[in-house]
PDB file of C-alpha atoms in Angstrom:
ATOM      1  CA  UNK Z 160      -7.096  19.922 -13.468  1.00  0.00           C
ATOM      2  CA  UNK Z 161      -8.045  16.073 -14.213  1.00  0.00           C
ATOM      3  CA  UNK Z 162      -9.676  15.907 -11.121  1.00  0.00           C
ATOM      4  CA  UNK Z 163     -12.042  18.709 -11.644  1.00  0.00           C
ATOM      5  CA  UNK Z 164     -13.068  17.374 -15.557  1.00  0.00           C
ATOM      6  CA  UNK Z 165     -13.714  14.138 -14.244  1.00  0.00           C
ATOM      7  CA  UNK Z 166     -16.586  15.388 -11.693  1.00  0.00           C
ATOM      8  CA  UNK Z 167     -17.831  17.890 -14.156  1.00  0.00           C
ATOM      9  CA  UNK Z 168     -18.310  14.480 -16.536  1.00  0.00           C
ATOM     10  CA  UNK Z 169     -19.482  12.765 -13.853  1.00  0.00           C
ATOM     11  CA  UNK Z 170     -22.149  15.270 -12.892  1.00  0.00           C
ATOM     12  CA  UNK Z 171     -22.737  16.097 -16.314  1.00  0.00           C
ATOM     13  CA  UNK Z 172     -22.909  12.959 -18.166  1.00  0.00           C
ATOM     14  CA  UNK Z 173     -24.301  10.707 -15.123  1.00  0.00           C
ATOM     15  CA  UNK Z 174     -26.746  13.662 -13.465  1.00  0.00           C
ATOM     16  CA  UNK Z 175     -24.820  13.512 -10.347  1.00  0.00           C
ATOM     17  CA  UNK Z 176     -24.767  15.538  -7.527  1.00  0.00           C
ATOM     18  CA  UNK Z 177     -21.267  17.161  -6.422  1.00  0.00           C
ATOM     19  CA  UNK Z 178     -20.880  14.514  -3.485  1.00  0.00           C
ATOM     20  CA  UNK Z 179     -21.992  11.031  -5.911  1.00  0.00           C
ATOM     21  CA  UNK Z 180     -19.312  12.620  -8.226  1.00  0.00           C
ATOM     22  CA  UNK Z 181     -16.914  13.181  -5.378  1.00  0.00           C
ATOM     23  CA  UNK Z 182     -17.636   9.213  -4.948  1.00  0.00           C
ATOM     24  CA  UNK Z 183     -17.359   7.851  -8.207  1.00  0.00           C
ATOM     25  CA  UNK Z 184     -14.260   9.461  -8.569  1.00  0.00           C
ATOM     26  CA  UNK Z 185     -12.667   8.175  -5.804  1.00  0.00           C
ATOM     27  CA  UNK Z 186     -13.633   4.834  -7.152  1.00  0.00           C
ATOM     28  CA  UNK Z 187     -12.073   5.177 -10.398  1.00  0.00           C
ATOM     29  CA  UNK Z 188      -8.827   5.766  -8.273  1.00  0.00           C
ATOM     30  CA  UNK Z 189      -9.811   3.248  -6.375  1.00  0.00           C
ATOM     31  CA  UNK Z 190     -10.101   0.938  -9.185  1.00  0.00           C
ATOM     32  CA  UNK Z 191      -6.794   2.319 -10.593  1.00  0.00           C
ATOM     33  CA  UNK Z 192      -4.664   1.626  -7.571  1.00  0.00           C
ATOM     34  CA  UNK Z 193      -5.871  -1.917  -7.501  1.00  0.00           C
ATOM     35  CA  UNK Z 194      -6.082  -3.137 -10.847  1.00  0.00           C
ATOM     36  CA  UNK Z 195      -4.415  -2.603 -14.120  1.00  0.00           C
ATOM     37  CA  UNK Z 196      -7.378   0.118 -15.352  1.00  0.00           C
ATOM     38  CA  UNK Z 197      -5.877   3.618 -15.180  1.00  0.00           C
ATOM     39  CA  UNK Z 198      -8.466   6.320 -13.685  1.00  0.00           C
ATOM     40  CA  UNK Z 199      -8.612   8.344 -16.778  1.00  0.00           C
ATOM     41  CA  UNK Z 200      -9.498   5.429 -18.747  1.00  0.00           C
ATOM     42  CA  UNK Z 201     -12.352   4.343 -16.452  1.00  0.00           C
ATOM     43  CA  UNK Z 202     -13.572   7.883 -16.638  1.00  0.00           C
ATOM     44  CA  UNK Z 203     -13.125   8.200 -20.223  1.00  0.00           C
ATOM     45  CA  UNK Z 204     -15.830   4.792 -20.235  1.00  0.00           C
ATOM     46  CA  UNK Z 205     -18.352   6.344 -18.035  1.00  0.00           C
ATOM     47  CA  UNK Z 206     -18.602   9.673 -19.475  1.00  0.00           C
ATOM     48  CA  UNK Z 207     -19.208   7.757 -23.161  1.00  0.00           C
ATOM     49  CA  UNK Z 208     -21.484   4.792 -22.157  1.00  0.00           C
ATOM     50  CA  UNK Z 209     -22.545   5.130 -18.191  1.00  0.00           C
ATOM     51  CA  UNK Z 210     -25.272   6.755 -18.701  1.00  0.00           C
ATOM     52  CA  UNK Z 211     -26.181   3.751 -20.910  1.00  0.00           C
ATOM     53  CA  UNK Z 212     -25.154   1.229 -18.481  1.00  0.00           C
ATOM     54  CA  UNK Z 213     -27.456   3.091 -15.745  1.00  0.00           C
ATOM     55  CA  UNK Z 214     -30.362   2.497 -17.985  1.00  0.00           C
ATOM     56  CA  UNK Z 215     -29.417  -1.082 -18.362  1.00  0.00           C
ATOM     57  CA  UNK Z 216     -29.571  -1.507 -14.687  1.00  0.00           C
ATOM     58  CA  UNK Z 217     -26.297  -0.998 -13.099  1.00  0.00           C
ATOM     59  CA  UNK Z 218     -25.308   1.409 -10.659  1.00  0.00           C
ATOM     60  CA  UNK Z 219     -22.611   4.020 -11.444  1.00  0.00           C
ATOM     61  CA  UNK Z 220     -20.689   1.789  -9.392  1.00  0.00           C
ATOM     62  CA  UNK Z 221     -21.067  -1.051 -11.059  1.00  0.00           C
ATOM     63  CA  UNK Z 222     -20.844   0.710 -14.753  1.00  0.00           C
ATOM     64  CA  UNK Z 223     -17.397   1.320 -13.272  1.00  0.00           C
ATOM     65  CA  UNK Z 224     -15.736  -1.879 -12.044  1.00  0.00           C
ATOM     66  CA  UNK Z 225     -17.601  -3.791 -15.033  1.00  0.00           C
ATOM     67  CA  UNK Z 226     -15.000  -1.034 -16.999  1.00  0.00           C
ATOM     68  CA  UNK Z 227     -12.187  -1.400 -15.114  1.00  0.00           C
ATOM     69  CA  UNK Z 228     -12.184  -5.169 -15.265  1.00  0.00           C
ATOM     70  CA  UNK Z 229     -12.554  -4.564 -19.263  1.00  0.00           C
ATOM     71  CA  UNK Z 230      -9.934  -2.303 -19.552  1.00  0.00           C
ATOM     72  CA  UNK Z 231      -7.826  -4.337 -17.313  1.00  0.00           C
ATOM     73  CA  UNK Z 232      -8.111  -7.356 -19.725  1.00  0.00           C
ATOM     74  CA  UNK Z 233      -6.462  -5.417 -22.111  1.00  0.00           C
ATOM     75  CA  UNK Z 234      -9.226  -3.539 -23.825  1.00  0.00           C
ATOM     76  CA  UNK Z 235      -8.562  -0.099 -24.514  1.00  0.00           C
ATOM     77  CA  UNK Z 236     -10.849   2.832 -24.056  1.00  0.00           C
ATOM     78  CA  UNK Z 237     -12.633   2.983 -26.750  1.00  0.00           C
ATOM     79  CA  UNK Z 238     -13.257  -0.859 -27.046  1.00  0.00           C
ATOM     80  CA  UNK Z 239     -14.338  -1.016 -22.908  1.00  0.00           C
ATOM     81  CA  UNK Z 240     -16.718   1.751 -23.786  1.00  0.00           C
ATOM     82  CA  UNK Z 241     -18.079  -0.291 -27.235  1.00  0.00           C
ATOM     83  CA  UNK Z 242     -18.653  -3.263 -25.219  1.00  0.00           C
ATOM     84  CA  UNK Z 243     -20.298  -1.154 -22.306  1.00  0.00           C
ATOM     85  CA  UNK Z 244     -23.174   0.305 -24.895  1.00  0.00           C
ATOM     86  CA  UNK Z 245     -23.478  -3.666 -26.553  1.00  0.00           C
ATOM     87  CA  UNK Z 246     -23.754  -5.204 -22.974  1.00  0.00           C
ATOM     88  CA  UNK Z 247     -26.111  -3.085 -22.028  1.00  0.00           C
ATOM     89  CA  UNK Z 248     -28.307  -2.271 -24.729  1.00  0.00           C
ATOM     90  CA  UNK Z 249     -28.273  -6.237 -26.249  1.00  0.00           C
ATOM     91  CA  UNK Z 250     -29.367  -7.708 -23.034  1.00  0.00           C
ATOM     92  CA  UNK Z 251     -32.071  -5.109 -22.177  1.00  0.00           C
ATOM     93  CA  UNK Z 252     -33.739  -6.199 -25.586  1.00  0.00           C
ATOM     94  CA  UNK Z 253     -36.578  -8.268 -24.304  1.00  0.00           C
ATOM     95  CA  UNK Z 254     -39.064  -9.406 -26.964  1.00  0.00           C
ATOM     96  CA  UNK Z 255     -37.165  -6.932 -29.455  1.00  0.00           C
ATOM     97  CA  UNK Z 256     -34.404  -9.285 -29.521  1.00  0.00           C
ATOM     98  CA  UNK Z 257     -33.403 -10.189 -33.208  1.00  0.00           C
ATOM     99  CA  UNK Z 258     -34.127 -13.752 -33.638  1.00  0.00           C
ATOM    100  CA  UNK Z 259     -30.936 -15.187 -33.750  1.00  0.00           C
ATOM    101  CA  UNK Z 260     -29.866 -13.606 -30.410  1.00  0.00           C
ATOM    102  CA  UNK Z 261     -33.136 -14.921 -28.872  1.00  0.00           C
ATOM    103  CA  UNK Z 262     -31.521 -18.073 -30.275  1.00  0.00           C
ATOM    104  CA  UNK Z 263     -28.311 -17.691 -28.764  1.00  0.00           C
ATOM    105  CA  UNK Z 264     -29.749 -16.902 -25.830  1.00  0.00           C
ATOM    106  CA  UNK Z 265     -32.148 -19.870 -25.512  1.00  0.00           C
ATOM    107  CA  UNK Z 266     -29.251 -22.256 -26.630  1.00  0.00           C
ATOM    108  CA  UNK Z 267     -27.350 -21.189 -23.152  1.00  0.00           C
ATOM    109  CA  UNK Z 268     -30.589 -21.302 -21.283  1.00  0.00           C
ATOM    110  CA  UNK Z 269     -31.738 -17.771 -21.022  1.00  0.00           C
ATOM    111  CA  UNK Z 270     -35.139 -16.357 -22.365  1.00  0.00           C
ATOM    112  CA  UNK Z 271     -34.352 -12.463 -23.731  1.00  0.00           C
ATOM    113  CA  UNK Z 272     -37.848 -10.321 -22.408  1.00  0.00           C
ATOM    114  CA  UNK Z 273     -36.682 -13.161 -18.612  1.00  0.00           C
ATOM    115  CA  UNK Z 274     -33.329 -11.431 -18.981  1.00  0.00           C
ATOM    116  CA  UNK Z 275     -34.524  -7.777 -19.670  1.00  0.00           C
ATOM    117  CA  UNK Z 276     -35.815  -7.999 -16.606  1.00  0.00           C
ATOM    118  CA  UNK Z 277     -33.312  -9.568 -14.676  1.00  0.00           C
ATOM    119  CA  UNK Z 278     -30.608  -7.134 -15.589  1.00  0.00           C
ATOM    120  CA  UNK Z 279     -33.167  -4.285 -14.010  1.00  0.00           C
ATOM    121  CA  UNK Z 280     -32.920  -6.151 -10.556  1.00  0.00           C
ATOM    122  CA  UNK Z 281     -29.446  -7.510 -10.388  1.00  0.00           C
ATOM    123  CA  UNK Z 282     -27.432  -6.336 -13.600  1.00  0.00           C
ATOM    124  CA  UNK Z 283     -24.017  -7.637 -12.280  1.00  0.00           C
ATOM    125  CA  UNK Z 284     -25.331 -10.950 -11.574  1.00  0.00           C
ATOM    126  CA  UNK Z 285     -27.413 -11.371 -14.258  1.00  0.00           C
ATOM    127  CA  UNK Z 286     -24.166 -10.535 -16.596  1.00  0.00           C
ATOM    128  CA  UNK Z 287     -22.470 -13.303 -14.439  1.00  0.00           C
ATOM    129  CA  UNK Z 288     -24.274 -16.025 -14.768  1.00  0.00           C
ATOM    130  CA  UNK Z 289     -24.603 -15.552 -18.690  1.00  0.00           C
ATOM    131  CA  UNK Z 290     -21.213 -15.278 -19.166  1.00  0.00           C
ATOM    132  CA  UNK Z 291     -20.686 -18.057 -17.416  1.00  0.00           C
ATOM    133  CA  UNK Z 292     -23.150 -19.947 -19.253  1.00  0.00           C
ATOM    134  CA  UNK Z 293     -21.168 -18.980 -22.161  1.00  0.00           C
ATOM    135  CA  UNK Z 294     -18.046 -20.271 -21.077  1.00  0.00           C
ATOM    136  CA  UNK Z 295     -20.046 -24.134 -20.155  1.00  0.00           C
ATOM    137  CA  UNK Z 296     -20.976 -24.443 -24.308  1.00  0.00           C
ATOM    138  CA  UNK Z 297     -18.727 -26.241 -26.697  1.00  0.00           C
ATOM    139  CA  UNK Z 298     -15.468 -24.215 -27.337  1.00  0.00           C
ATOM    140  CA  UNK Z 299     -16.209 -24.266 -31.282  1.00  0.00           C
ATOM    141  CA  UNK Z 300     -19.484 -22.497 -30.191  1.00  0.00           C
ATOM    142  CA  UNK Z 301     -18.597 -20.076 -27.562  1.00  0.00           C
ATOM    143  CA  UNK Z 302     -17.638 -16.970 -30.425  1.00  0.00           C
ATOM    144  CA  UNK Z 303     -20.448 -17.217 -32.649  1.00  0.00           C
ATOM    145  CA  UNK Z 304     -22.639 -17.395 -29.452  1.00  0.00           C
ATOM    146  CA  UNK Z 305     -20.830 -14.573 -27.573  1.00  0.00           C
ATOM    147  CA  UNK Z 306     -21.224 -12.603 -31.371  1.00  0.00           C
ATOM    148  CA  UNK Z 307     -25.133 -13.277 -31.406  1.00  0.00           C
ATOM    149  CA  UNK Z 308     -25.994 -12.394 -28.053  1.00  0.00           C
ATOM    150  CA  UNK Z 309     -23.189  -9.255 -27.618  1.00  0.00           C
ATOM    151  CA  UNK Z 310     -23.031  -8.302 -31.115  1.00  0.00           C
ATOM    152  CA  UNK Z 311     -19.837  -8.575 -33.356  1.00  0.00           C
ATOM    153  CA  UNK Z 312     -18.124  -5.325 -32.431  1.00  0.00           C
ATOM    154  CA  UNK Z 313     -18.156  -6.176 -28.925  1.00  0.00           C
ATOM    155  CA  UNK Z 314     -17.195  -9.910 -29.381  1.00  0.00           C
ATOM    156  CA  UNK Z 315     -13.583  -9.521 -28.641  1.00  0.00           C
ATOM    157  CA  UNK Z 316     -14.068  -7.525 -25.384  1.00  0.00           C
ATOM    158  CA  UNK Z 317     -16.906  -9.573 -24.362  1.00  0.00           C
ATOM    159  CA  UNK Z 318     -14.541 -13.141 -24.931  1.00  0.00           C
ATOM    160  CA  UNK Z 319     -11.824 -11.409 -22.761  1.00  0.00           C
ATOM    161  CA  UNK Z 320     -13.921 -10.507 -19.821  1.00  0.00           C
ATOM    162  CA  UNK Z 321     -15.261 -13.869 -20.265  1.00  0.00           C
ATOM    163  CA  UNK Z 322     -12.358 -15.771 -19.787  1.00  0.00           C
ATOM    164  CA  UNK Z 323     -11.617 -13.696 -16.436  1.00  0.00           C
ATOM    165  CA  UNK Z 324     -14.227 -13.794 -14.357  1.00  0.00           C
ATOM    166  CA  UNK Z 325     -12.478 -13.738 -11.818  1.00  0.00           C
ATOM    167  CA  UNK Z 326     -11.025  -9.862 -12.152  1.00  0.00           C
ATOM    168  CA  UNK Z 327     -14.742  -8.548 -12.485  1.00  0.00           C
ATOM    169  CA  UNK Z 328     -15.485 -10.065  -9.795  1.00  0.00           C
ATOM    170  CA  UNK Z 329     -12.757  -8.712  -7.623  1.00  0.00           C
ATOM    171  CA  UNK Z 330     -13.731  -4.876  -9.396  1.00  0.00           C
ATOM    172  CA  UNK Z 331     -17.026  -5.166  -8.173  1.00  0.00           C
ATOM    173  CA  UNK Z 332     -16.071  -6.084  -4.514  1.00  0.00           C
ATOM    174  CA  UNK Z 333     -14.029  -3.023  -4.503  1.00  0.00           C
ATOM    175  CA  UNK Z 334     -17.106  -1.274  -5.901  1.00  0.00           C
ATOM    176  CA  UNK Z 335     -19.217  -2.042  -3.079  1.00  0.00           C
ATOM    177  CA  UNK Z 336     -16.763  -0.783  -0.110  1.00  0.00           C
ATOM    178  CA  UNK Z 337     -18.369   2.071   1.264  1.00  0.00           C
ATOM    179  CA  UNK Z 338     -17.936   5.642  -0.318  1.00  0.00           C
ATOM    180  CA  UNK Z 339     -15.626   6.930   2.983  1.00  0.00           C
ATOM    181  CA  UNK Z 340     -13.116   4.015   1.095  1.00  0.00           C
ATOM    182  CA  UNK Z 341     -13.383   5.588  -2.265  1.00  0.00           C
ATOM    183  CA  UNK Z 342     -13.121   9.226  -1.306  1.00  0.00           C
ATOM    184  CA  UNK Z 343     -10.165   8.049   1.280  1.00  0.00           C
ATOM    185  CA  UNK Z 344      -8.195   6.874  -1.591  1.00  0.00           C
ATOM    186  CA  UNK Z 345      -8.122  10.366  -3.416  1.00  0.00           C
ATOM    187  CA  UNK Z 346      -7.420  11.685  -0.173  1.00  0.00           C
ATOM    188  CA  UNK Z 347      -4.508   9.362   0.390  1.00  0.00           C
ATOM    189  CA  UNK Z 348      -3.372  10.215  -3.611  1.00  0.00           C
ATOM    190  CA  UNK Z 349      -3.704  14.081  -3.087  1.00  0.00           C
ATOM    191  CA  UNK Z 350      -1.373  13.565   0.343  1.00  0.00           C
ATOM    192  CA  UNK Z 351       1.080  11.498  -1.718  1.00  0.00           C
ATOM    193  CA  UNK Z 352       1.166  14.095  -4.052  1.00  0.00           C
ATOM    194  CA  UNK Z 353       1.470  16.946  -1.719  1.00  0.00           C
ATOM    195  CA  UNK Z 354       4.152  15.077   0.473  1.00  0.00           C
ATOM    196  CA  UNK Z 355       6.102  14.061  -2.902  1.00  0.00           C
ATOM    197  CA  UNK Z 356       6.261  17.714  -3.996  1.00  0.00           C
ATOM    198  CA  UNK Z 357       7.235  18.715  -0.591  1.00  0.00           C
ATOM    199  CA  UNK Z 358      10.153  17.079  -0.552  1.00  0.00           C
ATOM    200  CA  UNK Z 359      11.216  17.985  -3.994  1.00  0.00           C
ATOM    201  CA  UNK Z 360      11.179  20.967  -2.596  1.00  0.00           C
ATOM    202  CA  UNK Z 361      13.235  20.530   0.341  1.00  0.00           C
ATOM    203  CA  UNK Z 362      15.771  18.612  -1.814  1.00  0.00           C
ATOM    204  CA  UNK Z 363      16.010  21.400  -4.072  1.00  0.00           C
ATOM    205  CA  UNK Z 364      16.565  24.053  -1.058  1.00  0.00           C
ATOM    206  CA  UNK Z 365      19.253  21.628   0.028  1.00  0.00           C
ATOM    207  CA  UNK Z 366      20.989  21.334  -3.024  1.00  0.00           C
ATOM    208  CA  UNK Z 367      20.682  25.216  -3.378  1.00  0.00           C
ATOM    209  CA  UNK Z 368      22.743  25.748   0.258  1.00  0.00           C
ATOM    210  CA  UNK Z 369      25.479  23.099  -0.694  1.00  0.00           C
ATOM    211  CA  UNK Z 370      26.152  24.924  -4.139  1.00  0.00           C
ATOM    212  CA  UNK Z 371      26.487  28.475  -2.233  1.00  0.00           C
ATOM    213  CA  UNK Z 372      28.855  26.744   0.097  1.00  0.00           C
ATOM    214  CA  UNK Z 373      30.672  24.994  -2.797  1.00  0.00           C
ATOM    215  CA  UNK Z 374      30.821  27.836  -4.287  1.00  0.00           C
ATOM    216  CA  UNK Z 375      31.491  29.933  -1.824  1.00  0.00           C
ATOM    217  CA  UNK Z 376      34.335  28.482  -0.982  1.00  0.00           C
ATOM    218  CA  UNK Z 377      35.704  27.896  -3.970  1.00  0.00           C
ATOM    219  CA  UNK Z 378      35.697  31.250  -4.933  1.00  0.00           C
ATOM    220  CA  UNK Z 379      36.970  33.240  -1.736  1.00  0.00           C
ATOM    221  CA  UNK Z 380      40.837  32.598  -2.363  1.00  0.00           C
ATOM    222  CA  UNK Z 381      40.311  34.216  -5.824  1.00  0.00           C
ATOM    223  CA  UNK Z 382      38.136  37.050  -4.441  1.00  0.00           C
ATOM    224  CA  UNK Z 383      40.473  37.623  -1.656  1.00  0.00           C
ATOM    225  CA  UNK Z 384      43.554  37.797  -4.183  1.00  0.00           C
ATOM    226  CA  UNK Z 385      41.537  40.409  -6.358  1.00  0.00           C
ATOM    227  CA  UNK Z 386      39.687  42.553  -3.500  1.00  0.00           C
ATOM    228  CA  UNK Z 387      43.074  43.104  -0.848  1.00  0.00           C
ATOM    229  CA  UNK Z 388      45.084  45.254  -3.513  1.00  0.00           C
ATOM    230  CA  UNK Z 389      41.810  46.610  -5.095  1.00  0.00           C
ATOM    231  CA  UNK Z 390      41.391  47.505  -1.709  1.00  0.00           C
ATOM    232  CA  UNK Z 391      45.026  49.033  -1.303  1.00  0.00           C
ATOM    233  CA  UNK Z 392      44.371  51.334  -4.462  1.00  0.00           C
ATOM    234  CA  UNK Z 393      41.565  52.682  -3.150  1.00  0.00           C
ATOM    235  CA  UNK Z 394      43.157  53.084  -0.049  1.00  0.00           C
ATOM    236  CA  UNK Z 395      45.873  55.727  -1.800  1.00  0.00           C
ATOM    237  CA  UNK Z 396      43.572  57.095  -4.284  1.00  0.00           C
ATOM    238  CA  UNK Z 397      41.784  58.327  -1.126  1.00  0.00           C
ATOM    239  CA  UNK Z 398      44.975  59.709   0.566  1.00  0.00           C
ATOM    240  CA  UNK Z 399      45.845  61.380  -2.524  1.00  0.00           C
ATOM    241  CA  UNK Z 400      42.310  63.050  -2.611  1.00  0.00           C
ATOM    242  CA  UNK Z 401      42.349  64.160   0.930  1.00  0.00           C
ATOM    243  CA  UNK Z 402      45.950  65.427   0.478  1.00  0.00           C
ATOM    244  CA  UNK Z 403      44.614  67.820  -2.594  1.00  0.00           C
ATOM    245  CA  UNK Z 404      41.500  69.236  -1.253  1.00  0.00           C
ATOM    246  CA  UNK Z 405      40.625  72.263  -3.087  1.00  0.00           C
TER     247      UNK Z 405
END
């Protein structure tokens, strides 16, 4: 099932263990039930760039709400994923920063090998405050910076999660509930689920009973009209064997 690819991925792609699988899953739906990222898509993010992210300095949790708020902007999985690598591998250059980034960088206030090291304390925060920066330049400037520093491919993405702050921000509070939350919430889906099907099949059982009885009914005049002179004939073909025994 979906479930069960999504922790292999997980423990695959991320090195997890069964239960920081278990977790991260139950983030994703989580993050699903509480934004407009679907779980699927969130995994689908991870499994391509989170190991990336992790190296960048995020947690797994993290990696996944910075996705989900991404995706929830609009940005489909393939794009969330594009600007997950650029994120994390363009502000982890340090001094190999090309020279215009450095530039871009320096414009907004940041030095690049200052912010390579700031994203391996508090990635989330350190992504924060520069897109933030971004958003306090000159609107005429704000693309080609957001282009230099996050690379072209990842511009688009990068402008959207920009100009929503506020929906990363609420991802990552719902990242850092506790795991009990997280794994609660595919408990709660799997009951839903469970509870759902049950009553299908009650319903179904019900509607089984009323046919018979619809049925039933509906039908007994005409069987009794066939079977009481069926019945009759066999009635005298039986006298008529008895009476000519042998």
């Amino acid at each position: 099932d979906q479930a069960g690819e999504t922790l292999a991925v997980f423990t695959a792609a991320l090195g997890m263990d069964q239960q920081g699988a278990m977790g991260l899953a139950g983030l994703a739906n989580h993050l699903s039930n509480n934004s407009n990222a679907k779980a699927s898509d969130i995994a689908g993010v991870m499994a391509r760039q989170g190991a990336t992210a992790k190296m960048a300095g995020f947690s797994a949790n993290e990696a996944a709400a910075l996705s989900a708020a991404m995706l929830s902007s609009g940005m489909g999985e393939e794009r969330s994923a594009t600007a997950l690598k650029n994120i994390s591998g363009r502000l982890t250059l340090g001094s190999a920063a090309a020279t215009s980034q450095q530039e871009a960088l320096s414009t907004i206030g940041f030095d690049s090998v200052e912010l390579a090291a700031s994203m391996q304390s508090d990635a989330s925060g350190t992504l924060l405050t520069v897109l933030e920066a971004t958003k306090e330049a000159p609107l005429e400037e704000q693309g080609a910076l957001i282009g230099q520093i996050f690379g072209e491919e990842a511009k688009g993405a990068v402008a959207s999660l920009a100009g929503n702050t506020e929906q990363y921000l609420k991802t990552l509070k719902l990242a850092n509930q506790g795991q009990d939350v997280h794994i609660q919430s595919l408990q709660d889906e799997y009951n839903a689920r469970v509870n759902t099907t049950e009553n299908g099949l009650a319903q179904f059982i019900n509607k089984l009973n009323r046919l018979s009885v619809v049925v039933g009914s509906a039908l007994l005049p005409a069987l009794n009209w066939v079977l009481e002179p069926l019945g009759a004939g066999i009635s005298l073909l039986a006298d008529f064997a008895e009476a000519n025994q042998g």
